[in-house]
PDB file as gemmi writes it, atoms N, CA and C in Angstrom:
CRYST1    1.000    1.000    1.000  90.00  90.00  90.00 P 1                      
ATOM      1  N   UNK A   1      98.735  97.395  79.418  1.00  0.00           N  
ATOM      2  CA  UNK A   1      97.972  97.036  80.596  1.00  0.00           C  
ATOM      3  C   UNK A   1      97.303  95.689  80.365  1.00  0.00           C  
ATOM      4  N   UNK A   2      97.341  94.853  81.341  1.00  0.00           N  
ATOM      5  CA  UNK A   2      96.692  93.560  81.177  1.00  0.00           C  
ATOM      6  C   UNK A   2      95.238  93.642  81.618  1.00  0.00           C  
ATOM      7  N   UNK A   3      94.414  92.865  80.952  1.00  0.00           N  
ATOM      8  CA  UNK A   3      92.982  92.863  81.219  1.00  0.00           C  
ATOM      9  C   UNK A   3      92.646  91.596  81.987  1.00  0.00           C  
ATOM     10  N   UNK A   4      92.358  91.749  83.266  1.00  0.00           N  
ATOM     11  CA  UNK A   4      92.013  90.598  84.094  1.00  0.00           C  
ATOM     12  C   UNK A   4      90.650  90.821  84.715  1.00  0.00           C  
ATOM     13  N   UNK A   5      89.847  89.777  84.713  1.00  0.00           N  
ATOM     14  CA  UNK A   5      88.530  89.858  85.351  1.00  0.00           C  
ATOM     15  C   UNK A   5      88.579  89.057  86.633  1.00  0.00           C  
ATOM     16  N   UNK A   6      88.508  89.778  87.722  1.00  0.00           N  
ATOM     17  CA  UNK A   6      88.501  89.157  89.033  1.00  0.00           C  
ATOM     18  C   UNK A   6      87.824  90.121  90.000  1.00  0.00           C  
ATOM     19  N   UNK A   7      86.883  89.626  90.801  1.00  0.00           N  
ATOM     20  CA  UNK A   7      86.227  90.505  91.766  1.00  0.00           C  
ATOM     21  C   UNK A   7      87.247  91.192  92.672  1.00  0.00           C  
ATOM     22  N   UNK A   8      87.007  92.447  92.922  1.00  0.00           N  
ATOM     23  CA  UNK A   8      87.983  93.260  93.645  1.00  0.00           C  
ATOM     24  C   UNK A   8      87.291  94.429  94.336  1.00  0.00           C  
ATOM     25  N   UNK A   9      87.725  94.722  95.550  1.00  0.00           N  
ATOM     26  CA  UNK A   9      87.343  95.948  96.246  1.00  0.00           C  
ATOM     27  C   UNK A   9      88.563  96.854  96.177  1.00  0.00           C  
ATOM     28  N   UNK A  10      88.339  98.125  95.920  1.00  0.00           N  
ATOM     29  CA  UNK A  10      89.474  99.033  95.787  1.00  0.00           C  
ATOM     30  C   UNK A  10      89.186 100.346  96.497  1.00  0.00           C  
ATOM     31  N   UNK A  11      90.276 101.009  96.866  1.00  0.00           N  
ATOM     32  CA  UNK A  11      90.175 102.331  97.474  1.00  0.00           C  
ATOM     33  C   UNK A  11      91.037 103.286  96.661  1.00  0.00           C  
ATOM     34  N   UNK A  12      90.426 104.375  96.233  1.00  0.00           N  
ATOM     35  CA  UNK A  12      91.130 105.456  95.548  1.00  0.00           C  
ATOM     36  C   UNK A  12      91.246 106.627  96.509  1.00  0.00           C  
ATOM     37  N   UNK A  13      92.275 107.432  96.329  1.00  0.00           N  
ATOM     38  CA  UNK A  13      92.454 108.631  97.147  1.00  0.00           C  
ATOM     39  C   UNK A  13      92.837 109.803  96.266  1.00  0.00           C  
ATOM     40  N   UNK A  14      92.473 110.988  96.703  1.00  0.00           N  
ATOM     41  CA  UNK A  14      92.836 112.199  95.966  1.00  0.00           C  
ATOM     42  C   UNK A  14      94.312 112.547  96.193  1.00  0.00           C  
ATOM     43  N   UNK A  15      94.782 112.237  97.371  1.00  0.00           N  
ATOM     44  CA  UNK A  15      96.162 112.491  97.776  1.00  0.00           C  
ATOM     45  C   UNK A  15      96.378 111.748  99.090  1.00  0.00           C  
ATOM     46  N   UNK A  16      97.566 111.813  99.622  1.00  0.00           N  
ATOM     47  CA  UNK A  16      97.837 111.184 100.911  1.00  0.00           C  
ATOM     48  C   UNK A  16      96.952 111.819 101.984  1.00  0.00           C  
ATOM     49  N   UNK A  17      96.190 111.001 102.668  1.00  0.00           N  
ATOM     50  CA  UNK A  17      95.241 111.422 103.696  1.00  0.00           C  
ATOM     51  C   UNK A  17      94.123 112.315 103.145  1.00  0.00           C  
ATOM     52  N   UNK A  18      93.898 112.253 101.849  1.00  0.00           N  
ATOM     53  CA  UNK A  18      92.865 113.074 101.220  1.00  0.00           C  
ATOM     54  C   UNK A  18      91.522 112.350 101.162  1.00  0.00           C  
ATOM     55  N   UNK A  19      90.708 112.769 100.239  1.00  0.00           N  
ATOM     56  CA  UNK A  19      89.394 112.180 100.029  1.00  0.00           C  
ATOM     57  C   UNK A  19      89.564 110.749  99.527  1.00  0.00           C  
ATOM     58  N   UNK A  20      88.767 109.830 100.062  1.00  0.00           N  
ATOM     59  CA  UNK A  20      88.843 108.433  99.628  1.00  0.00           C  
ATOM     60  C   UNK A  20      87.523 107.993  99.010  1.00  0.00           C  
ATOM     61  N   UNK A  21      87.639 107.049  98.086  1.00  0.00           N  
ATOM     62  CA  UNK A  21      86.494 106.462  97.394  1.00  0.00           C  
ATOM     63  C   UNK A  21      86.654 104.953  97.448  1.00  0.00           C  
ATOM     64  N   UNK A  22      85.601 104.243  97.786  1.00  0.00           N  
ATOM     65  CA  UNK A  22      85.627 102.784  97.851  1.00  0.00           C  
ATOM     66  C   UNK A  22      84.684 102.250  96.789  1.00  0.00           C  
ATOM     67  N   UNK A  23      85.172 101.277  96.016  1.00  0.00           N  
ATOM     68  CA  UNK A  23      84.358 100.683  94.971  1.00  0.00           C  
ATOM     69  C   UNK A  23      84.595  99.191  94.858  1.00  0.00           C  
ATOM     70  N   UNK A  24      83.765  98.539  94.049  1.00  0.00           N  
ATOM     71  CA  UNK A  24      83.892  97.117  93.779  1.00  0.00           C  
ATOM     72  C   UNK A  24      83.780  96.926  92.273  1.00  0.00           C  
ATOM     73  N   UNK A  25      84.514  95.981  91.724  1.00  0.00           N  
ATOM     74  CA  UNK A  25      84.503  95.738  90.287  1.00  0.00           C  
ATOM     75  C   UNK A  25      84.963  94.315  89.997  1.00  0.00           C  
ATOM     76  N   UNK A  26      84.695  93.853  88.797  1.00  0.00           N  
ATOM     77  CA  UNK A  26      85.248  92.572  88.355  1.00  0.00           C  
ATOM     78  C   UNK A  26      86.380  92.809  87.360  1.00  0.00           C  
ATOM     79  N   UNK A  27      86.680  94.082  87.085  1.00  0.00           N  
ATOM     80  CA  UNK A  27      87.733  94.434  86.131  1.00  0.00           C  
ATOM     81  C   UNK A  27      88.460  95.667  86.651  1.00  0.00           C  
ATOM     82  N   UNK A  28      89.432  95.474  87.512  1.00  0.00           N  
ATOM     83  CA  UNK A  28      90.124  96.584  88.166  1.00  0.00           C  
ATOM     84  C   UNK A  28      90.807  97.504  87.162  1.00  0.00           C  
ATOM     85  N   UNK A  29      91.507  96.948  86.195  1.00  0.00           N  
ATOM     86  CA  UNK A  29      92.211  97.773  85.214  1.00  0.00           C  
ATOM     87  C   UNK A  29      91.224  98.643  84.438  1.00  0.00           C  
ATOM     88  N   UNK A  30      90.129  98.047  83.991  1.00  0.00           N  
ATOM     89  CA  UNK A  30      89.132  98.811  83.259  1.00  0.00           C  
ATOM     90  C   UNK A  30      88.490  99.892  84.107  1.00  0.00           C  
ATOM     91  N   UNK A  31      88.232  99.558  85.364  1.00  0.00           N  
ATOM     92  CA  UNK A  31      87.585 100.529  86.261  1.00  0.00           C  
ATOM     93  C   UNK A  31      88.510 101.694  86.582  1.00  0.00           C  
ATOM     94  N   UNK A  32      89.792 101.406  86.812  1.00  0.00           N  
ATOM     95  CA  UNK A  32      90.763 102.481  87.075  1.00  0.00           C  
ATOM     96  C   UNK A  32      90.848 103.390  85.853  1.00  0.00           C  
ATOM     97  N   UNK A  33      90.848 102.802  84.679  1.00  0.00           N  
ATOM     98  CA  UNK A  33      90.878 103.584  83.444  1.00  0.00           C  
ATOM     99  C   UNK A  33      89.670 104.517  83.362  1.00  0.00           C  
ATOM    100  N   UNK A  34      88.491 104.021  83.732  1.00  0.00           N  
ATOM    101  CA  UNK A  34      87.291 104.858  83.737  1.00  0.00           C  
ATOM    102  C   UNK A  34      87.433 106.018  84.726  1.00  0.00           C  
ATOM    103  N   UNK A  35      87.913 105.731  85.910  1.00  0.00           N  
ATOM    104  CA  UNK A  35      88.091 106.786  86.918  1.00  0.00           C  
ATOM    105  C   UNK A  35      89.068 107.852  86.421  1.00  0.00           C  
ATOM    106  N   UNK A  36      90.160 107.413  85.827  1.00  0.00           N  
ATOM    107  CA  UNK A  36      91.203 108.360  85.421  1.00  0.00           C  
ATOM    108  C   UNK A  36      90.857 109.153  84.173  1.00  0.00           C  
ATOM    109  N   UNK A  37      89.993 108.627  83.345  1.00  0.00           N  
ATOM    110  CA  UNK A  37      89.644 109.324  82.106  1.00  0.00           C  
ATOM    111  C   UNK A  37      88.891 110.620  82.395  1.00  0.00           C  
ATOM    112  N   UNK A  38      88.168 110.648  83.518  1.00  0.00           N  
ATOM    113  CA  UNK A  38      87.399 111.828  83.876  1.00  0.00           C  
ATOM    114  C   UNK A  38      86.148 112.012  83.032  1.00  0.00           C  
ATOM    115  N   UNK A  39      85.845 111.039  82.186  1.00  0.00           N  
ATOM    116  CA  UNK A  39      84.688 111.147  81.304  1.00  0.00           C  
ATOM    117  C   UNK A  39      83.383 110.762  81.990  1.00  0.00           C  
ATOM    118  N   UNK A  40      83.482 110.033  83.105  1.00  0.00           N  
ATOM    119  CA  UNK A  40      82.293 109.611  83.826  1.00  0.00           C  
ATOM    120  C   UNK A  40      82.050 110.577  84.978  1.00  0.00           C  
ATOM    121  N   UNK A  41      80.932 111.292  84.944  1.00  0.00           N  
ATOM    122  CA  UNK A  41      80.671 112.216  86.049  1.00  0.00           C  
ATOM    123  C   UNK A  41      80.400 111.457  87.341  1.00  0.00           C  
ATOM    124  N   UNK A  42      80.731 112.079  88.444  1.00  0.00           N  
ATOM    125  CA  UNK A  42      80.479 111.445  89.728  1.00  0.00           C  
ATOM    126  C   UNK A  42      81.494 111.866  90.764  1.00  0.00           C  
ATOM    127  N   UNK A  43      81.443 111.170  91.889  1.00  0.00           N  
ATOM    128  CA  UNK A  43      82.255 111.509  93.055  1.00  0.00           C  
ATOM    129  C   UNK A  43      83.752 111.538  92.736  1.00  0.00           C  
ATOM    130  N   UNK A  44      84.265 110.458  92.129  1.00  0.00           N  
ATOM    131  CA  UNK A  44      85.715 110.385  91.917  1.00  0.00           C  
ATOM    132  C   UNK A  44      86.205 111.461  90.961  1.00  0.00           C  
ATOM    133  N   UNK A  45      85.395 111.815  89.984  1.00  0.00           N  
ATOM    134  CA  UNK A  45      85.777 112.872  89.056  1.00  0.00           C  
ATOM    135  C   UNK A  45      85.687 114.248  89.727  1.00  0.00           C  
ATOM    136  N   UNK A  46      84.619 114.473  90.474  1.00  0.00           N  
ATOM    137  CA  UNK A  46      84.405 115.759  91.143  1.00  0.00           C  
ATOM    138  C   UNK A  46      85.516 116.075  92.134  1.00  0.00           C  
ATOM    139  N   UNK A  47      86.006 115.056  92.849  1.00  0.00           N  
ATOM    140  CA  UNK A  47      87.014 115.271  93.888  1.00  0.00           C  
ATOM    141  C   UNK A  47      88.412 114.809  93.479  1.00  0.00           C  
ATOM    142  N   UNK A  48      88.623 114.539  92.194  1.00  0.00           N  
ATOM    143  CA  UNK A  48      89.929 114.106  91.667  1.00  0.00           C  
ATOM    144  C   UNK A  48      90.504 112.939  92.452  1.00  0.00           C  
ATOM    145  N   UNK A  49      89.686 111.932  92.666  1.00  0.00           N  
ATOM    146  CA  UNK A  49      90.087 110.743  93.417  1.00  0.00           C  
ATOM    147  C   UNK A  49      90.517 109.688  92.403  1.00  0.00           C  
ATOM    148  N   UNK A  50      91.828 109.661  92.092  1.00  0.00           N  
ATOM    149  CA  UNK A  50      92.337 108.806  91.016  1.00  0.00           C  
ATOM    150  C   UNK A  50      93.488 107.892  91.427  1.00  0.00           C  
ATOM    151  N   UNK A  51      93.997 108.049  92.622  1.00  0.00           N  
ATOM    152  CA  UNK A  51      95.180 107.294  93.067  1.00  0.00           C  
ATOM    153  C   UNK A  51      94.736 105.992  93.733  1.00  0.00           C  
ATOM    154  N   UNK A  52      95.102 104.849  93.152  1.00  0.00           N  
ATOM    155  CA  UNK A  52      94.767 103.543  93.728  1.00  0.00           C  
ATOM    156  C   UNK A  52      95.700 103.286  94.910  1.00  0.00           C  
ATOM    157  N   UNK A  53      95.145 103.263  96.124  1.00  0.00           N  
ATOM    158  CA  UNK A  53      95.984 103.113  97.316  1.00  0.00           C  
ATOM    159  C   UNK A  53      95.770 101.781  98.037  1.00  0.00           C  
ATOM    160  N   UNK A  54      94.715 101.049  97.663  1.00  0.00           N  
ATOM    161  CA  UNK A  54      94.459  99.761  98.308  1.00  0.00           C  
ATOM    162  C   UNK A  54      93.508  98.958  97.434  1.00  0.00           C  
ATOM    163  N   UNK A  55      93.756  97.640  97.355  1.00  0.00           N  
ATOM    164  CA  UNK A  55      92.772  96.765  96.729  1.00  0.00           C  
ATOM    165  C   UNK A  55      92.883  95.369  97.302  1.00  0.00           C  
ATOM    166  N   UNK A  56      91.760  94.661  97.259  1.00  0.00           N  
ATOM    167  CA  UNK A  56      91.671  93.293  97.753  1.00  0.00           C  
ATOM    168  C   UNK A  56      90.985  92.457  96.683  1.00  0.00           C  
ATOM    169  N   UNK A  57      91.601  91.346  96.317  1.00  0.00           N  
ATOM    170  CA  UNK A  57      91.047  90.453  95.300  1.00  0.00           C  
ATOM    171  C   UNK A  57      90.223  89.348  95.951  1.00  0.00           C  
ATOM    172  N   UNK A  58      89.181  88.912  95.257  1.00  0.00           N  
ATOM    173  CA  UNK A  58      88.277  87.871  95.741  1.00  0.00           C  
ATOM    174  C   UNK A  58      88.045  86.841  94.643  1.00  0.00           C  
ATOM    175  N   UNK A  59      87.653  85.651  95.037  1.00  0.00           N  
ATOM    176  CA  UNK A  59      87.349  84.596  94.083  1.00  0.00           C  
ATOM    177  C   UNK A  59      85.965  84.725  93.476  1.00  0.00           C  
ATOM    178  N   UNK A  60      85.055  85.377  94.208  1.00  0.00           N  
ATOM    179  CA  UNK A  60      83.680  85.546  93.740  1.00  0.00           C  
ATOM    180  C   UNK A  60      83.214  86.958  94.061  1.00  0.00           C  
ATOM    181  N   UNK A  61      82.200  87.407  93.329  1.00  0.00           N  
ATOM    182  CA  UNK A  61      81.727  88.786  93.492  1.00  0.00           C  
ATOM    183  C   UNK A  61      80.985  89.006  94.814  1.00  0.00           C  
ATOM    184  N   UNK A  62      80.219  88.040  95.276  1.00  0.00           N  
ATOM    185  CA  UNK A  62      79.412  88.245  96.484  1.00  0.00           C  
ATOM    186  C   UNK A  62      80.241  88.668  97.695  1.00  0.00           C  
ATOM    187  N   UNK A  63      81.349  87.959  98.024  1.00  0.00           N  
ATOM    188  CA  UNK A  63      82.146  88.431  99.172  1.00  0.00           C  
ATOM    189  C   UNK A  63      82.804  89.790  98.917  1.00  0.00           C  
ATOM    190  N   UNK A  64      83.099  90.095  97.671  1.00  0.00           N  
ATOM    191  CA  UNK A  64      83.676  91.403  97.354  1.00  0.00           C  
ATOM    192  C   UNK A  64      82.663  92.509  97.638  1.00  0.00           C  
ATOM    193  N   UNK A  65      81.410  92.286  97.255  1.00  0.00           N  
ATOM    194  CA  UNK A  65      80.359  93.275  97.516  1.00  0.00           C  
ATOM    195  C   UNK A  65      80.142  93.450  99.014  1.00  0.00           C  
ATOM    196  N   UNK A  66      80.158  92.339  99.749  1.00  0.00           N  
ATOM    197  CA  UNK A  66      80.005  92.426 101.204  1.00  0.00           C  
ATOM    198  C   UNK A  66      81.154  93.208 101.836  1.00  0.00           C  
ATOM    199  N   UNK A  67      82.369  92.994 101.347  1.00  0.00           N  
ATOM    200  CA  UNK A  67      83.529  93.723 101.870  1.00  0.00           C  
ATOM    201  C   UNK A  67      83.425  95.215 101.536  1.00  0.00           C  
ATOM    202  N   UNK A  68      82.978  95.536 100.331  1.00  0.00           N  
ATOM    203  CA  UNK A  68      82.798  96.939  99.961  1.00  0.00           C  
ATOM    204  C   UNK A  68      81.821  97.615 100.923  1.00  0.00           C  
ATOM    205  N   UNK A  69      80.702  96.958 101.189  1.00  0.00           N  
ATOM    206  CA  UNK A  69      79.710  97.526 102.112  1.00  0.00           C  
ATOM    207  C   UNK A  69      80.294  97.699 103.507  1.00  0.00           C  
ATOM    208  N   UNK A  70      81.084  96.709 103.943  1.00  0.00           N  
ATOM    209  CA  UNK A  70      81.723  96.800 105.258  1.00  0.00           C  
ATOM    210  C   UNK A  70      82.651  98.014 105.317  1.00  0.00           C  
ATOM    211  N   UNK A  71      83.518  98.156 104.317  1.00  0.00           N  
ATOM    212  CA  UNK A  71      84.473  99.267 104.316  1.00  0.00           C  
ATOM    213  C   UNK A  71      83.769 100.617 104.241  1.00  0.00           C  
ATOM    214  N   UNK A  72      82.700 100.701 103.470  1.00  0.00           N  
ATOM    215  CA  UNK A  72      81.967 101.962 103.363  1.00  0.00           C  
ATOM    216  C   UNK A  72      81.337 102.362 104.695  1.00  0.00           C  
ATOM    217  N   UNK A  73      81.060 101.392 105.544  1.00  0.00           N  
ATOM    218  CA  UNK A  73      80.482 101.678 106.856  1.00  0.00           C  
ATOM    219  C   UNK A  73      81.529 101.964 107.928  1.00  0.00           C  
ATOM    220  N   UNK A  74      82.792 101.751 107.605  1.00  0.00           N  
ATOM    221  CA  UNK A  74      83.861 102.010 108.569  1.00  0.00           C  
ATOM    222  C   UNK A  74      84.022 103.507 108.803  1.00  0.00           C  
ATOM    223  N   UNK A  75      84.571 103.828 109.974  1.00  0.00           N  
ATOM    224  CA  UNK A  75      84.973 105.204 110.263  1.00  0.00           C  
ATOM    225  C   UNK A  75      86.168 105.562 109.385  1.00  0.00           C  
ATOM    226  N   UNK A  76      86.311 106.829 109.107  1.00  0.00           N  
ATOM    227  CA  UNK A  76      87.408 107.282 108.244  1.00  0.00           C  
ATOM    228  C   UNK A  76      88.775 106.831 108.772  1.00  0.00           C  
ATOM    229  N   UNK A  77      88.990 106.928 110.071  1.00  0.00           N  
ATOM    230  CA  UNK A  77      90.293 106.551 110.629  1.00  0.00           C  
ATOM    231  C   UNK A  77      90.596 105.078 110.390  1.00  0.00           C  
ATOM    232  N   UNK A  78      89.606 104.216 110.441  1.00  0.00           N  
ATOM    233  CA  UNK A  78      89.822 102.791 110.183  1.00  0.00           C  
ATOM    234  C   UNK A  78      90.261 102.577 108.732  1.00  0.00           C  
ATOM    235  N   UNK A  79      89.678 103.336 107.816  1.00  0.00           N  
ATOM    236  CA  UNK A  79      90.061 103.245 106.400  1.00  0.00           C  
ATOM    237  C   UNK A  79      91.506 103.696 106.224  1.00  0.00           C  
ATOM    238  N   UNK A  80      91.856 104.789 106.889  1.00  0.00           N  
ATOM    239  CA  UNK A  80      93.234 105.291 106.831  1.00  0.00           C  
ATOM    240  C   UNK A  80      94.198 104.254 107.397  1.00  0.00           C  
ATOM    241  N   UNK A  81      93.833 103.648 108.514  1.00  0.00           N  
ATOM    242  CA  UNK A  81      94.678 102.618 109.117  1.00  0.00           C  
ATOM    243  C   UNK A  81      94.865 101.433 108.174  1.00  0.00           C  
ATOM    244  N   UNK A  82      93.809 101.032 107.476  1.00  0.00           N  
ATOM    245  CA  UNK A  82      93.888  99.930 106.519  1.00  0.00           C  
ATOM    246  C   UNK A  82      94.870 100.267 105.406  1.00  0.00           C  
ATOM    247  N   UNK A  83      94.772 101.460 104.865  1.00  0.00           N  
ATOM    248  CA  UNK A  83      95.686 101.889 103.802  1.00  0.00           C  
ATOM    249  C   UNK A  83      97.113 101.945 104.338  1.00  0.00           C  
ATOM    250  N   UNK A  84      97.311 102.576 105.493  1.00  0.00           N  
ATOM    251  CA  UNK A  84      98.653 102.725 106.060  1.00  0.00           C  
ATOM    252  C   UNK A  84      99.316 101.389 106.362  1.00  0.00           C  
ATOM    253  N   UNK A  85      98.533 100.383 106.727  1.00  0.00           N  
ATOM    254  CA  UNK A  85      99.097  99.082 107.086  1.00  0.00           C  
ATOM    255  C   UNK A  85      99.850  98.446 105.919  1.00  0.00           C  
ATOM    256  N   UNK A  86      99.322  98.566 104.707  1.00  0.00           N  
ATOM    257  CA  UNK A  86      99.955  97.916 103.551  1.00  0.00           C  
ATOM    258  C   UNK A  86     100.635  98.907 102.615  1.00  0.00           C  
ATOM    259  N   UNK A  87     100.281 100.183 102.701  1.00  0.00           N  
ATOM    260  CA  UNK A  87     100.791 101.183 101.768  1.00  0.00           C  
ATOM    261  C   UNK A  87     101.017 102.501 102.521  1.00  0.00           C  
ATOM    262  N   UNK A  88     101.993 102.525 103.441  1.00  0.00           N  
ATOM    263  CA  UNK A  88     102.165 103.686 104.312  1.00  0.00           C  
ATOM    264  C   UNK A  88     102.485 104.997 103.587  1.00  0.00           C  
ATOM    265  N   UNK A  89     103.005 104.917 102.370  1.00  0.00           N  
ATOM    266  CA  UNK A  89     103.324 106.133 101.629  1.00  0.00           C  
ATOM    267  C   UNK A  89     102.219 106.516 100.653  1.00  0.00           C  
ATOM    268  N   UNK A  90     101.135 105.745 100.662  1.00  0.00           N  
ATOM    269  CA  UNK A  90      99.995 105.976  99.781  1.00  0.00           C  
ATOM    270  C   UNK A  90     100.441 106.033  98.320  1.00  0.00           C  
ATOM    271  N   UNK A  91     101.367 105.135  97.990  1.00  0.00           N  
ATOM    272  CA  UNK A  91     101.859 105.048  96.611  1.00  0.00           C  
ATOM    273  C   UNK A  91     100.708 104.662  95.686  1.00  0.00           C  
ATOM    274  N   UNK A  92     100.790 105.090  94.447  1.00  0.00           N  
ATOM    275  CA  UNK A  92      99.769 104.760  93.456  1.00  0.00           C  
ATOM    276  C   UNK A  92     100.007 103.335  92.952  1.00  0.00           C  
ATOM    277  N   UNK A  93      99.203 102.401  93.437  1.00  0.00           N  
ATOM    278  CA  UNK A  93      99.352 100.994  93.087  1.00  0.00           C  
ATOM    279  C   UNK A  93      98.972 100.700  91.643  1.00  0.00           C  
ATOM    280  N   UNK A  94      98.309 101.638  90.986  1.00  0.00           N  
ATOM    281  CA  UNK A  94      97.923 101.446  89.582  1.00  0.00           C  
ATOM    282  C   UNK A  94      99.149 101.392  88.677  1.00  0.00           C  
ATOM    283  N   UNK A  95     100.260 101.967  89.100  1.00  0.00           N  
ATOM    284  CA  UNK A  95     101.493 101.915  88.320  1.00  0.00           C  
ATOM    285  C   UNK A  95     101.903 100.452  88.111  1.00  0.00           C  
ATOM    286  N   UNK A  96     101.746  99.630  89.143  1.00  0.00           N  
ATOM    287  CA  UNK A  96     102.059  98.208  89.035  1.00  0.00           C  
ATOM    288  C   UNK A  96     101.112  97.449  88.122  1.00  0.00           C  
ATOM    289  N   UNK A  97      99.989  98.078  87.769  1.00  0.00           N  
ATOM    290  CA  UNK A  97      99.021  97.472  86.852  1.00  0.00           C  
ATOM    291  C   UNK A  97      99.200  97.995  85.425  1.00  0.00           C  
ATOM    292  N   UNK A  98     100.238  98.814  85.216  1.00  0.00           N  
ATOM    293  CA  UNK A  98     100.550  99.304  83.878  1.00  0.00           C  
ATOM    294  C   UNK A  98     100.138 100.738  83.587  1.00  0.00           C  
ATOM    295  N   UNK A  99      99.616 101.447  84.573  1.00  0.00           N  
ATOM    296  CA  UNK A  99      99.216 102.837  84.373  1.00  0.00           C  
ATOM    297  C   UNK A  99     100.418 103.758  84.575  1.00  0.00           C  
ATOM    298  N   UNK A 100     100.438 104.896  83.886  1.00  0.00           N  
ATOM    299  CA  UNK A 100     101.517 105.860  84.126  1.00  0.00           C  
ATOM    300  C   UNK A 100     101.349 106.504  85.499  1.00  0.00           C  
ATOM    301  N   UNK A 101     102.444 106.939  86.091  1.00  0.00           N  
ATOM    302  CA  UNK A 101     102.352 107.594  87.404  1.00  0.00           C  
ATOM    303  C   UNK A 101     101.559 108.899  87.314  1.00  0.00           C  
ATOM    304  N   UNK A 102     100.830 109.190  88.382  1.00  0.00           N  
ATOM    305  CA  UNK A 102     100.137 110.469  88.498  1.00  0.00           C  
ATOM    306  C   UNK A 102     101.131 111.513  88.974  1.00  0.00           C  
ATOM    307  N   UNK A 103     100.786 112.767  88.807  1.00  0.00           N  
ATOM    308  CA  UNK A 103     101.638 113.845  89.301  1.00  0.00           C  
ATOM    309  C   UNK A 103     101.775 113.703  90.813  1.00  0.00           C  
ATOM    310  N   UNK A 104     102.972 113.972  91.349  1.00  0.00           N  
ATOM    311  CA  UNK A 104     103.148 113.871  92.792  1.00  0.00           C  
ATOM    312  C   UNK A 104     102.273 114.887  93.527  1.00  0.00           C  
ATOM    313  N   UNK A 105     101.928 114.539  94.766  1.00  0.00           N  
ATOM    314  CA  UNK A 105     101.139 115.457  95.571  1.00  0.00           C  
ATOM    315  C   UNK A 105     101.859 115.711  96.883  1.00  0.00           C  
ATOM    316  N   UNK A 106     101.411 116.733  97.554  1.00  0.00           N  
ATOM    317  CA  UNK A 106     101.909 117.025  98.894  1.00  0.00           C  
ATOM    318  C   UNK A 106     100.783 116.693  99.843  1.00  0.00           C  
ATOM    319  N   UNK A 107     101.015 115.722 100.720  1.00  0.00           N  
ATOM    320  CA  UNK A 107      99.984 115.278 101.646  1.00  0.00           C  
ATOM    321  C   UNK A 107      99.721 116.274 102.745  1.00  0.00           C  
ATOM    322  N   UNK A 108      98.690 115.996 103.501  1.00  0.00           N  
ATOM    323  CA  UNK A 108      98.321 116.869 104.615  1.00  0.00           C  
ATOM    324  C   UNK A 108      99.381 116.904 105.707  1.00  0.00           C  
ATOM    325  N   UNK A 109     100.236 115.884 105.730  1.00  0.00           N  
ATOM    326  CA  UNK A 109     101.273 115.863 106.758  1.00  0.00           C  
ATOM    327  C   UNK A 109     102.548 116.555 106.290  1.00  0.00           C  
ATOM    328  N   UNK A 110     102.490 117.176 105.070  1.00  0.00           N  
ATOM    329  CA  UNK A 110     103.619 117.933 104.580  1.00  0.00           C  
ATOM    330  C   UNK A 110     104.663 117.144 103.837  1.00  0.00           C  
ATOM    331  N   UNK A 111     104.478 115.819 103.716  1.00  0.00           N  
ATOM    332  CA  UNK A 111     105.498 115.028 103.014  1.00  0.00           C  
ATOM    333  C   UNK A 111     105.118 114.785 101.572  1.00  0.00           C  
TER     334      UNK A 111                                                      
END                                                                             
């Protein structure tokens, strides 16, 4: 896995159309590793929200934090629409960052 420091907003999901978590970080690979390890108690661990389904990179942290706040205030359907626009199958984008694939899930739509 490569270690890159760049401000980023990310969305994790428990499964397709499942529980979503929105976060901001300057180290996406490190943060995904923390979420997946399950060693840090909190929302993502409690609800098994480990699948990276969306992320946006920024040049500076301030706009990334503002975007995180914006997304957290969105309605759930808007978040789903954002994910579907770029990742309609809710594929685990962390695989492209060097993480092993997660176990497949069956989404709420039966696929």
